[in-house]
Amino acid sequence: MVKRLVEAAEEAHHQHEENPDLQYEYFNAVLINEVDEEGNNVELGGEFLLEPNDHFNNLSVNLSLSVVQVPTNMYNKDPDIVNGVYWSEALNKVFVDNFERDPTLIWQYFGSAKGFFRQYPGVKWHPDEHGVIGFDCRNRKWYIQAATSPKDVVILVDVSGSMKGLRLTIARQTVSSILDTLGDDDFFNIIAYNQEIHYVEPCLNGTLVRADRTNKDHFREHLDKLFAKGIGLLGDALAEAFTILSDFNQTGHGSVCSQAIMLVTDGATQMYDDVFEKYNWPERKVRIFPYLIGRESAFADNLKWMACANKGYFSQISTLADVQENVMRYLHVMSRPKVIDHEHDTVWTEAYVDSALKDKSGPSLMTTVAMPVFSTKNETKNQGILLGVVGTDIPLQELMKLIPKHMLGIHGYAFAITNNGYILIHPDLRPLYQDGQKKRRKPNYSSVDLSEVEWEDKDDILRNAMVNRKTGTFSMEVKKTVDRGRRVLKMHNDYYYTDIKGTPFSVGVALSRGHGKYFFRGNVSLEAGLRDLEQPDVALADEWTYCNTEEQHEHRHLTQIQAIKLFMTGKRPHLKCDRELIQEVLFDAVVTAPLGAYWTGLALNKSENSDKGVEIAFLGTRTGLSRTNLFVPADQLSNKDFLTAEDKEGVFNADHFPLWYKRAAEQVPGTFIYSIPFSTALENKSVVLASTAIQLLDDRKSPIVAAVGIQMKLEFFQRKFWTACRQCTALDGKCSISCDNDDINCYLIDNNGFILVTEEHSQTGLFFGEVEGAVMSKLLQMGSFKRITLYDYQALCKEYAGSSDSARTLSDPFSVVKWLLTELIIFLLEFNLYSWWNVDLSVKAQRPRGKTMMVPCDTEYPAFVSERTIKETTGNIDCDGCTRSFVIQQIPSSNLFMVVVDNKCDCSSAPAVTMDPIEIMYILPALVSEVYKSFLHLHRSS
């Protein structure tokens, strides 16, 4: 698709004759549909039909025409822009044709070297509150990567006394704009000079660092510390810059391609030909780009000579408004070798957020495919004239849909990284953070390294192999966090990786041992399968691809179930569908069909759920099929987001199974997992979830075929618990104490230490160690719970511009709690779930095929997991002269523990055990740490 745009653009330009007097009205992206005070369309505006389109997340677009955006600092009717807009109008037909051929396409565009940006489909642009649109396509990574080759750059900044005042301000802005033009494949350093050489970052003298966002932001902070004094010895600065570039190139590090020196100064008293003769002639491998700051031209000739003698370009910058346009000119020079050789290299960018396309989960992650466009006119063919860059966006979510999730198992996932080790796709990539009601981009979201999510690989074996585009396998023990990092699952992952031909990416697949190695395949009649699949309580994973309905426009309106029916009945044989997956999902539909009738019977039998404490029953299978049954009206649900797209962790997604499915799969077969879910915005403490995994055989090697569970009101669950505890005396007559006793505190906690039931309602959902620090510390000391240290390398941190009693036995309350779970889940256990996949339906196991500010920081934090082998434990704690006793006992067939604590001894002075993260402070100064880590990655990848 991109190549067709390149061919069309080059042909259109070849046929066009430049006309400085050309008058041409075009649709300006900002001015369309704007009217003046008299109600007439403004110039370059006009009526432009815009209609909401679901493919573009209901953004109003025009699928027949493109629009043109011109940077605010440029004149809309400049002859160069008008001529470029005129000949590039020919791209409209190709845009439309591309979209008809491939309806999965999103944005298509042409970024002109003159500065204008043609975008399809047409959409209205809106200025910010200051009436400005800061977007300049020539600053975007896709443009820079396609237009130029990777480069090593040393920026020299004159800080002699003559640079005081406005000149130094312009110089800082010039350097900042140069940094904007550098991408992750480039390397740089900044040197300030007067009578001495000053590295802007003293810790990185004599070397270059990768031009990723973290490093560039770090150097920008140091620009504000520059001040002007003394005299400028440019010759020494040039010699230092040449030496760095030569030494760095000889090590084999860096871009190993183009090299340049950017000189930002208010003049040069001589030409320094002796320096160039020593370091750069005759090969002239290093290009010189002087930027003369100020209106004076006394020394312009010397700087122009330097540029011409070293294959560079001279620019003069008189005001801050001149900075952007003048800085951009060097890109055209750097692109000349590519243009002359007609290297139409395809480039792919790292992941980035498209704020225009927002779905319910926030802005969409994209990657761009781009190619340069050259002038092919005979008279300019050998001059190396870059016309611009064409590109198209690919939503990473579309790539995720291509992954056969059902074949990767419950915890399996696919991921991809760039040639720099940055994550393109990974289920643990978190590009957004919650800021009140809004989701915002993290500053460094596009430069998260693979080693920062697969951090157990301490030696970067996996990362380096993938960066070096190798094919192979790797295994390691991992700790995967779930439920917003509050819980941890320990497992062993096998990784399989290879490079993606024609791209700078490598792709990997992680399979967790014990899952994904086997799956079930059964045969049922097509009639029975389709009948049960179309039942109202059935849904399929929204982001899984059973049939590709995006490829053809006539299929876009189809649901996955509709597409499956049309494909399997032969009515749409040209639909691209996964027949194997469909056969499995039809099998699951038939096998689970009796559950619908069973749940309906329970709903009719009001004695089982008379107070409507149980709100939802649900089931999910390994093929992405789910069944749900509401026992209360939808508008009366305590947690309305559960099992909807709003609850990303609670549903089948392109990159993961539901949380309740994954946690149940890691427990002993037949064990129920109870938890209070944490919502994405505020913690939801109004419901309790219970789920269990279903295996064909009671064997850890056998596949888990489904998980089933319920959502119940927290108040209902707690009431059942307290009823059980208070019936102690009535049951056996031997209870000397119960949870009603004021001398004890009773808690029900889960296997990660979170409180589900306590007498103090405000403590519900808290970590037990925050409430009973002394008891939690003792449990950790005794081995009843384990502390697991975790790391978050995508974190954001705020930056600010009594009497004693003897011990007693506390085991009595447990004698009546054991019936609690049976009472709660009897309607699930009465129906023999484990018999479903044992029916004679040709089942067989098979192997699959192949005024604070949030700033990036690294944190360390704990998670806690109970020890499965410990069923009951008692302990005593010495607290300031008294002894506090406690008992903890596991509740059978669950992940729950009842804890009874003697509260007559005050242990409030004991420190709380919390899960609060601690920022990691590196040995190097905090500001240098990110630069240093990037430098380490540079050496690892070389």
Tab-separated table of N, CA, C and O in Angstrom, residues 627-729:
chain	number	residue	atom	x	y	z
A	627	ARG	N	-20.273	-17.967	28.837
A	627	ARG	CA	-21.707	-17.996	29.143
A	627	ARG	C	-21.935	-17.226	30.438
A	627	ARG	O	-21.152	-17.365	31.385
A	628	THR	N	-22.975	-16.427	30.467
A	628	THR	CA	-23.304	-15.678	31.679
A	628	THR	C	-24.791	-15.798	31.959
A	628	THR	O	-25.599	-15.934	31.048
A	629	ASN	N	-25.099	-15.747	33.236
A	629	ASN	CA	-26.491	-15.758	33.649
A	629	ASN	C	-26.662	-14.733	34.758
A	629	ASN	O	-25.952	-14.762	35.772
A	630	LEU	N	-27.596	-13.801	34.558
A	630	LEU	CA	-27.883	-12.789	35.574
A	630	LEU	C	-29.004	-13.280	36.473
A	630	LEU	O	-30.057	-13.686	35.998
A	631	PHE	N	-28.770	-13.217	37.786
A	631	PHE	CA	-29.803	-13.569	38.750
A	631	PHE	C	-30.529	-12.333	39.258
A	631	PHE	O	-31.484	-12.442	40.026
A	632	VAL	N	-30.069	-11.158	38.859
A	632	VAL	CA	-30.739	-9.896	39.183
A	632	VAL	C	-30.766	-9.069	37.904
A	632	VAL	O	-29.957	-9.286	37.001
A	633	PRO	N	-31.661	-8.098	37.765
A	633	PRO	CA	-31.667	-7.249	36.568
A	633	PRO	C	-30.334	-6.526	36.407
A	633	PRO	O	-29.668	-6.197	37.399
A	634	ALA	N	-29.956	-6.247	35.174
A	634	ALA	CA	-28.656	-5.650	34.881
A	634	ALA	C	-28.462	-4.323	35.604
A	634	ALA	O	-27.353	-4.002	36.046
A	635	ASP	N	-29.519	-3.532	35.727
A	635	ASP	CA	-29.363	-2.220	36.361
A	635	ASP	C	-29.235	-2.314	37.878
A	635	ASP	O	-28.996	-1.310	38.547
A	636	GLN	N	-29.391	-3.514	38.441
A	636	GLN	CA	-29.252	-3.695	39.889
A	636	GLN	C	-27.935	-4.349	40.279
A	636	GLN	O	-27.690	-4.624	41.453
A	637	LEU	N	-27.065	-4.610	39.292
A	637	LEU	CA	-25.778	-5.233	39.587
A	637	LEU	C	-24.919	-4.300	40.430
A	637	LEU	O	-24.863	-3.089	40.192
A	638	SER	N	-24.233	-4.852	41.411
A	638	SER	CA	-23.366	-4.048	42.268
A	638	SER	C	-22.143	-3.566	41.504
A	638	SER	O	-21.675	-2.449	41.709
A	639	ASN	N	-21.603	-4.425	40.637
A	639	ASN	CA	-20.455	-4.054	39.807
A	639	ASN	C	-20.855	-4.219	38.345
A	639	ASN	O	-20.763	-5.302	37.782
A	640	LYS	N	-21.286	-3.132	37.747
A	640	LYS	CA	-21.840	-3.208	36.391
A	640	LYS	C	-20.754	-3.377	35.331
A	640	LYS	O	-21.049	-3.755	34.198
A	641	ASP	N	-19.497	-3.094	35.667
A	641	ASP	CA	-18.424	-3.190	34.672
A	641	ASP	C	-17.946	-4.619	34.460
A	641	ASP	O	-17.332	-4.921	33.440
A	642	PHE	N	-18.202	-5.493	35.414
A	642	PHE	CA	-17.679	-6.849	35.338
A	642	PHE	C	-18.201	-7.562	34.084
A	642	PHE	O	-19.373	-7.461	33.738
A	643	LEU	N	-17.289	-8.258	33.402
A	643	LEU	CA	-17.570	-8.987	32.166
A	643	LEU	C	-17.950	-8.064	31.015
A	643	LEU	O	-18.585	-8.487	30.055
A	644	THR	N	-17.545	-6.798	31.098
A	644	THR	CA	-17.731	-5.859	29.991
A	644	THR	C	-16.366	-5.347	29.554
A	644	THR	O	-15.358	-5.571	30.218
A	645	ALA	N	-16.346	-4.610	28.447
A	645	ALA	CA	-15.087	-4.072	27.924
A	645	ALA	C	-14.450	-3.080	28.885
A	645	ALA	O	-13.247	-2.814	28.806
A	646	GLU	N	-15.253	-2.519	29.808
A	646	GLU	CA	-14.705	-1.581	30.786
A	646	GLU	C	-13.755	-2.290	31.750
A	646	GLU	O	-12.859	-1.664	32.298
A	647	ASP	N	-13.957	-3.565	31.941
A	647	ASP	CA	-13.141	-4.343	32.877
A	647	ASP	C	-12.143	-5.163	32.065
A	647	ASP	O	-12.368	-6.329	31.768
A	648	LYS	N	-11.017	-4.537	31.706
A	648	LYS	CA	-10.079	-5.159	30.776
A	648	LYS	C	-9.530	-6.480	31.294
A	648	LYS	O	-9.318	-7.417	30.536
A	649	GLU	N	-9.296	-6.583	32.599
A	649	GLU	CA	-8.717	-7.810	33.153
A	649	GLU	C	-9.751	-8.907	33.360
A	649	GLU	O	-9.397	-10.043	33.579
A	650	GLY	N	-11.033	-8.550	33.271
A	650	GLY	CA	-12.080	-9.519	33.577
A	650	GLY	C	-12.662	-10.223	32.378
A	650	GLY	O	-13.581	-11.033	32.524
A	651	VAL	N	-12.166	-9.906	31.159
A	651	VAL	CA	-12.710	-10.515	29.950
A	651	VAL	C	-11.571	-11.085	29.100
A	651	VAL	O	-10.402	-10.785	29.312
A	652	PHE	N	-11.944	-11.918	28.123
A	652	PHE	CA	-10.965	-12.425	27.166
A	652	PHE	C	-10.497	-11.256	26.289
A	652	PHE	O	-11.307	-10.595	25.645
A	653	ASN	N	-9.188	-11.032	26.258
A	653	ASN	CA	-8.624	-9.981	25.426
A	653	ASN	C	-7.673	-10.575	24.407
A	653	ASN	O	-7.348	-11.762	24.459
A	654	ALA	N	-7.179	-9.718	23.524
A	654	ALA	CA	-6.247	-10.188	22.502
A	654	ALA	C	-4.969	-10.730	23.115
A	654	ALA	O	-4.317	-11.603	22.544
A	655	ASP	N	-4.600	-10.224	24.296
A	655	ASP	CA	-3.327	-10.642	24.881
A	655	ASP	C	-3.442	-11.394	26.198
A	655	ASP	O	-2.433	-11.754	26.784
A	656	HIS	N	-4.660	-11.630	26.702
A	656	HIS	CA	-4.729	-12.408	27.944
A	656	HIS	C	-6.114	-13.015	28.178
A	656	HIS	O	-7.115	-12.542	27.643
A	657	PHE	N	-6.105	-14.081	28.977
A	657	PHE	CA	-7.337	-14.683	29.477
A	657	PHE	C	-7.838	-13.831	30.649
A	657	PHE	O	-7.083	-13.045	31.221
A	658	PRO	N	-9.114	-13.974	31.037
A	658	PRO	CA	-9.615	-13.202	32.184
A	658	PRO	C	-8.833	-13.509	33.452
A	658	PRO	O	-8.321	-14.612	33.643
A	659	LEU	N	-8.757	-12.531	34.325
A	659	LEU	CA	-8.026	-12.685	35.581
A	659	LEU	C	-8.592	-13.825	36.415
A	659	LEU	O	-7.846	-14.623	36.987
A	660	TRP	N	-9.924	-13.939	36.493
A	660	TRP	CA	-10.527	-14.985	37.304
A	660	TRP	C	-10.217	-16.372	36.744
A	660	TRP	O	-10.160	-17.359	37.472
A	661	TYR	N	-9.986	-16.454	35.432
A	661	TYR	CA	-9.612	-17.710	34.772
A	661	TYR	C	-8.150	-18.041	35.102
A	661	TYR	O	-7.811	-19.164	35.490
A	662	LYS	N	-7.266	-17.046	34.963
A	662	LYS	CA	-5.831	-17.275	35.187
A	662	LYS	C	-5.529	-17.657	36.636
A	662	LYS	O	-4.732	-18.560	36.891
A	663	ARG	N	-6.162	-16.969	37.576
A	663	ARG	CA	-5.882	-17.278	38.985
A	663	ARG	C	-6.423	-18.648	39.364
A	663	ARG	O	-5.784	-19.392	40.106
A	664	ALA	N	-7.600	-18.991	38.839
A	664	ALA	CA	-8.174	-20.302	39.150
A	664	ALA	C	-7.304	-21.419	38.598
A	664	ALA	O	-7.162	-22.484	39.205
A	665	ALA	N	-6.674	-21.174	37.444
A	665	ALA	CA	-5.862	-22.199	36.795
A	665	ALA	C	-4.615	-22.543	37.590
A	665	ALA	O	-4.039	-23.620	37.418
A	666	GLU	N	-4.187	-21.642	38.469
A	666	GLU	CA	-2.970	-21.878	39.243
A	666	GLU	C	-3.244	-22.525	40.599
A	666	GLU	O	-2.323	-22.727	41.378
A	667	GLN	N	-4.493	-22.838	40.875
A	667	GLN	CA	-4.832	-23.460	42.143
A	667	GLN	C	-5.024	-24.964	41.959
A	667	GLN	O	-5.154	-25.470	40.841
A	668	VAL	N	-5.063	-25.667	43.056
A	668	VAL	CA	-5.324	-27.104	43.032
A	668	VAL	C	-6.712	-27.335	42.445
A	668	VAL	O	-7.660	-26.618	42.782
A	669	PRO	N	-6.864	-28.305	41.520
A	669	PRO	CA	-8.186	-28.557	40.921
A	669	PRO	C	-9.271	-28.715	41.985
A	669	PRO	O	-9.072	-29.405	42.995
A	670	GLY	N	-10.407	-28.068	41.758
A	670	GLY	CA	-11.506	-28.131	42.710
A	670	GLY	C	-11.480	-27.029	43.738
A	670	GLY	O	-12.420	-26.885	44.519
A	671	THR	N	-10.413	-26.230	43.766
A	671	THR	CA	-10.309	-25.139	44.730
A	671	THR	C	-10.933	-23.879	44.155
A	671	THR	O	-10.733	-23.558	42.989
A	672	PHE	N	-11.682	-23.185	44.995
A	672	PHE	CA	-12.279	-21.934	44.571
A	672	PHE	C	-11.403	-20.755	44.975
A	672	PHE	O	-10.841	-20.725	46.073
A	673	ILE	N	-11.285	-19.806	44.042
A	673	ILE	CA	-10.544	-18.575	44.290
A	673	ILE	C	-11.544	-17.472	44.612
A	673	ILE	O	-12.453	-17.204	43.822
A	674	TYR	N	-11.391	-16.854	45.768
A	674	TYR	CA	-12.245	-15.738	46.168
A	674	TYR	C	-11.420	-14.459	46.166
A	674	TYR	O	-10.250	-14.451	46.570
A	675	SER	N	-12.020	-13.374	45.732
A	675	SER	CA	-11.302	-12.101	45.747
A	675	SER	C	-12.281	-10.945	45.643
A	675	SER	O	-13.411	-11.109	45.179
A	676	ILE	N	-11.816	-9.792	46.109
A	676	ILE	CA	-12.528	-8.537	45.872
A	676	ILE	C	-11.813	-7.860	44.722
A	676	ILE	O	-10.627	-7.540	44.823
A	677	PRO	N	-12.464	-7.657	43.574
A	677	PRO	CA	-11.768	-7.094	42.402
A	677	PRO	C	-11.411	-5.635	42.603
A	677	PRO	O	-12.107	-4.896	43.297
A	678	PHE	N	-10.299	-5.253	41.993
A	678	PHE	CA	-9.891	-3.852	41.986
A	678	PHE	C	-10.239	-3.285	40.618
A	678	PHE	O	-9.756	-3.764	39.599
A	679	SER	N	-11.083	-2.266	40.580
A	679	SER	CA	-11.461	-1.680	39.298
A	679	SER	C	-10.323	-0.805	38.785
A	679	SER	O	-9.361	-0.540	39.481
A	680	THR	N	-10.460	-0.347	37.556
A	680	THR	CA	-9.369	0.413	36.934
A	680	THR	C	-9.257	1.824	37.485
A	680	THR	O	-8.202	2.431	37.397
A	681	ALA	N	-10.305	2.364	38.025
A	681	ALA	CA	-10.227	3.736	38.518
A	681	ALA	C	-10.166	3.752	40.046
A	681	ALA	O	-9.145	4.055	40.634
A	682	LEU	N	-11.250	3.387	40.672
A	682	LEU	CA	-11.306	3.333	42.124
A	682	LEU	C	-11.533	1.890	42.540
A	682	LEU	O	-12.105	1.103	41.809
A	683	GLU	N	-11.053	1.522	43.712
A	683	GLU	CA	-11.217	0.149	44.155
A	683	GLU	C	-12.687	-0.133	44.413
A	683	GLU	O	-13.351	0.569	45.162
A	684	ASN	N	-13.170	-1.204	43.782
A	684	ASN	CA	-14.561	-1.585	43.932
A	684	ASN	C	-14.658	-2.639	45.027
A	684	ASN	O	-14.162	-3.740	44.870
A	685	LYS	N	-15.263	-2.260	46.156
A	685	LYS	CA	-15.305	-3.177	47.293
A	685	LYS	C	-16.725	-3.675	47.566
A	685	LYS	O	-17.056	-4.044	48.674
A	686	SER	N	-17.562	-3.665	46.548
A	686	SER	CA	-18.963	-4.001	46.770
A	686	SER	C	-19.305	-5.433	46.393
A	686	SER	O	-20.415	-5.876	46.627
A	687	VAL	N	-18.358	-6.166	45.755
A	687	VAL	CA	-18.657	-7.532	45.332
A	687	VAL	C	-17.487	-8.452	45.663
A	687	VAL	O	-16.365	-8.020	45.893
A	688	VAL	N	-17.794	-9.742	45.656
A	688	VAL	CA	-16.784	-10.797	45.801
A	688	VAL	C	-16.929	-11.717	44.598
A	688	VAL	O	-18.048	-12.070	44.205
A	689	LEU	N	-15.807	-12.097	44.008
A	689	LEU	CA	-15.792	-13.060	42.920
A	689	LEU	C	-15.290	-14.392	43.437
A	689	LEU	O	-14.375	-14.446	44.258
A	690	ALA	N	-15.899	-15.474	42.943
A	690	ALA	CA	-15.425	-16.824	43.245
A	690	ALA	C	-15.353	-17.583	41.928
A	690	ALA	O	-16.287	-17.546	41.128
A	691	SER	N	-14.226	-18.240	41.681
A	691	SER	CA	-14.077	-18.997	40.438
A	691	SER	C	-13.225	-20.223	40.673
A	691	SER	O	-12.432	-20.286	41.620
A	692	THR	N	-13.399	-21.232	39.813
A	692	THR	CA	-12.607	-22.450	39.884
A	692	THR	C	-12.351	-22.960	38.473
A	692	THR	O	-13.138	-22.713	37.554
A	693	ALA	N	-11.223	-23.648	38.314
A	693	ALA	CA	-10.853	-24.184	37.010
A	693	ALA	C	-11.412	-25.583	36.828
A	693	ALA	O	-11.613	-26.325	37.799
A	694	ILE	N	-11.659	-25.955	35.583
A	694	ILE	CA	-12.189	-27.274	35.263
A	694	ILE	C	-11.168	-28.019	34.408
A	694	ILE	O	-10.761	-27.537	33.352
A	695	GLN	N	-10.744	-29.173	34.894
A	695	GLN	CA	-9.830	-30.025	34.147
A	695	GLN	C	-10.517	-31.340	33.827
A	695	GLN	O	-11.354	-31.830	34.593
A	696	LEU	N	-10.117	-31.941	32.700
A	696	LEU	CA	-10.700	-33.221	32.315
A	696	LEU	C	-10.324	-34.295	33.314
A	696	LEU	O	-11.131	-35.107	33.737
A	697	LEU	N	-9.065	-34.267	33.724
A	697	LEU	CA	-8.558	-35.220	34.694
A	697	LEU	C	-7.971	-34.458	35.864
A	697	LEU	O	-7.542	-33.314	35.729
A	698	ASP	N	-7.915	-35.075	37.006
A	698	ASP	CA	-7.307	-34.439	38.174
A	698	ASP	C	-5.795	-34.609	38.082
A	698	ASP	O	-5.174	-35.343	38.826
A	699	ASP	N	-5.207	-33.909	37.143
A	699	ASP	CA	-3.793	-34.095	36.833
A	699	ASP	C	-3.268	-32.754	36.320
A	699	ASP	O	-3.831	-32.172	35.412
A	700	ARG	N	-2.189	-32.261	36.896
A	700	ARG	CA	-1.668	-30.961	36.505
A	700	ARG	C	-1.204	-30.927	35.052
A	700	ARG	O	-1.048	-29.884	34.459
A	701	LYS	N	-0.962	-32.094	34.464
A	701	LYS	CA	-0.524	-32.121	33.072
A	701	LYS	C	-1.684	-32.044	32.094
A	701	LYS	O	-1.499	-31.809	30.917
A	702	SER	N	-2.885	-32.286	32.589
A	702	SER	CA	-4.023	-32.272	31.676
A	702	SER	C	-4.466	-30.828	31.445
A	702	SER	O	-4.314	-29.974	32.307
A	703	PRO	N	-4.999	-30.541	30.273
A	703	PRO	CA	-5.376	-29.151	29.978
A	703	PRO	C	-6.548	-28.693	30.829
A	703	PRO	O	-7.437	-29.469	31.167
A	704	ILE	N	-6.532	-27.423	31.153
A	704	ILE	CA	-7.683	-26.791	31.783
A	704	ILE	C	-8.609	-26.355	30.660
A	704	ILE	O	-8.222	-25.589	29.779
A	705	VAL	N	-9.818	-26.874	30.686
A	705	VAL	CA	-10.733	-26.643	29.569
A	705	VAL	C	-11.663	-25.462	29.782
A	705	VAL	O	-12.228	-24.937	28.828
A	706	ALA	N	-11.825	-25.034	31.049
A	706	ALA	CA	-12.749	-23.932	31.319
A	706	ALA	C	-12.549	-23.448	32.743
A	706	ALA	O	-11.827	-24.058	33.540
A	707	ALA	N	-13.182	-22.339	33.051
A	707	ALA	CA	-13.273	-21.843	34.423
A	707	ALA	C	-14.690	-21.345	34.618
A	707	ALA	O	-15.322	-20.830	33.680
A	708	VAL	N	-15.201	-21.496	35.833
A	708	VAL	CA	-16.573	-21.128	36.132
A	708	VAL	C	-16.585	-20.361	37.439
A	708	VAL	O	-15.729	-20.562	38.306
A	709	GLY	N	-17.515	-19.418	37.569
A	709	GLY	CA	-17.533	-18.644	38.799
A	709	GLY	C	-18.820	-17.884	38.991
A	709	GLY	O	-19.762	-17.964	38.195
A	710	ILE	N	-18.835	-17.110	40.080
A	710	ILE	CA	-19.994	-16.287	40.413
A	710	ILE	C	-19.515	-14.930	40.923
A	710	ILE	O	-18.388	-14.786	41.393
A	711	GLN	N	-20.389	-13.951	40.776
A	711	GLN	CA	-20.201	-12.660	41.438
A	711	GLN	C	-21.309	-12.528	42.463
A	711	GLN	O	-22.484	-12.713	42.142
A	712	MET	N	-20.921	-12.212	43.691
A	712	MET	CA	-21.925	-12.048	44.747
A	712	MET	C	-21.692	-10.731	45.467
A	712	MET	O	-20.591	-10.160	45.427
A	713	LYS	N	-22.737	-10.248	46.104
A	713	LYS	CA	-22.615	-9.010	46.871
A	713	LYS	C	-21.680	-9.235	48.046
A	713	LYS	O	-21.741	-10.272	48.719
A	714	LEU	N	-20.811	-8.260	48.285
A	714	LEU	CA	-19.907	-8.359	49.421
A	714	LEU	C	-20.683	-8.455	50.726
A	714	LEU	O	-20.344	-9.252	51.612
A	715	GLU	N	-21.729	-7.682	50.817
A	715	GLU	CA	-22.550	-7.695	52.051
A	715	GLU	C	-23.146	-9.077	52.290
A	715	GLU	O	-23.197	-9.566	53.419
A	716	PHE	N	-23.575	-9.743	51.239
A	716	PHE	CA	-24.131	-11.100	51.335
A	716	PHE	C	-23.064	-12.080	51.807
A	716	PHE	O	-23.285	-12.896	52.697
A	717	PHE	N	-21.888	-11.982	51.213
A	717	PHE	CA	-20.783	-12.866	51.577
A	717	PHE	C	-20.395	-12.672	53.047
A	717	PHE	O	-20.201	-13.627	53.796
A	718	GLN	N	-20.283	-11.414	53.462
A	718	GLN	CA	-19.903	-11.132	54.848
A	718	GLN	C	-20.968	-11.600	55.833
A	718	GLN	O	-20.655	-12.119	56.908
A	719	ARG	N	-22.228	-11.425	55.449
A	719	ARG	CA	-23.306	-11.847	56.337
A	719	ARG	C	-23.267	-13.350	56.558
A	719	ARG	O	-23.467	-13.840	57.670
A	720	LYS	N	-23.002	-14.120	55.489
A	720	LYS	CA	-22.878	-15.567	55.611
A	720	LYS	C	-21.741	-15.929	56.567
A	720	LYS	O	-21.850	-16.863	57.371
A	721	PHE	N	-20.639	-15.189	56.437
A	721	PHE	CA	-19.480	-15.474	57.285
A	721	PHE	C	-19.816	-15.243	58.753
A	721	PHE	O	-19.558	-16.082	59.618
A	722	TRP	N	-20.378	-14.075	59.042
A	722	TRP	CA	-20.676	-13.766	60.450
A	722	TRP	C	-21.757	-14.696	61.004
A	722	TRP	O	-21.703	-15.087	62.180
A	723	THR	N	-22.709	-15.094	60.179
A	723	THR	CA	-23.727	-16.045	60.636
A	723	THR	C	-23.071	-17.349	61.047
A	723	THR	O	-23.405	-17.940	62.093
A	724	ALA	N	-22.103	-17.797	60.238
A	724	ALA	CA	-21.407	-19.045	60.557
A	724	ALA	C	-20.657	-18.939	61.866
A	724	ALA	O	-20.700	-19.832	62.717
A	725	CYS	N	-19.955	-17.815	62.038
A	725	CYS	CA	-19.150	-17.643	63.240
A	725	CYS	C	-20.012	-17.570	64.498
A	725	CYS	O	-19.646	-18.088	65.553
A	726	ARG	N	-21.157	-16.957	64.391
A	726	ARG	CA	-21.987	-16.739	65.569
A	726	ARG	C	-22.817	-17.961	65.934
A	726	ARG	O	-23.476	-17.992	66.965
A	727	GLN	N	-22.829	-18.976	65.068
A	727	GLN	CA	-23.570	-20.199	65.365
A	727	GLN	C	-22.701	-21.232	66.065
A	727	GLN	O	-23.090	-22.357	66.241
A	728	CYS	N	-21.496	-20.829	66.450
A	728	CYS	CA	-20.559	-21.780	67.031
A	728	CYS	C	-21.137	-22.521	68.227
A	728	CYS	O	-21.133	-23.742	68.285
A	729	THR	N	-21.664	-21.795	69.210
A	729	THR	CA	-22.176	-22.425	70.415
A	729	THR	C	-23.336	-23.359	70.102
A	729	THR	O	-23.460	-24.436	70.670
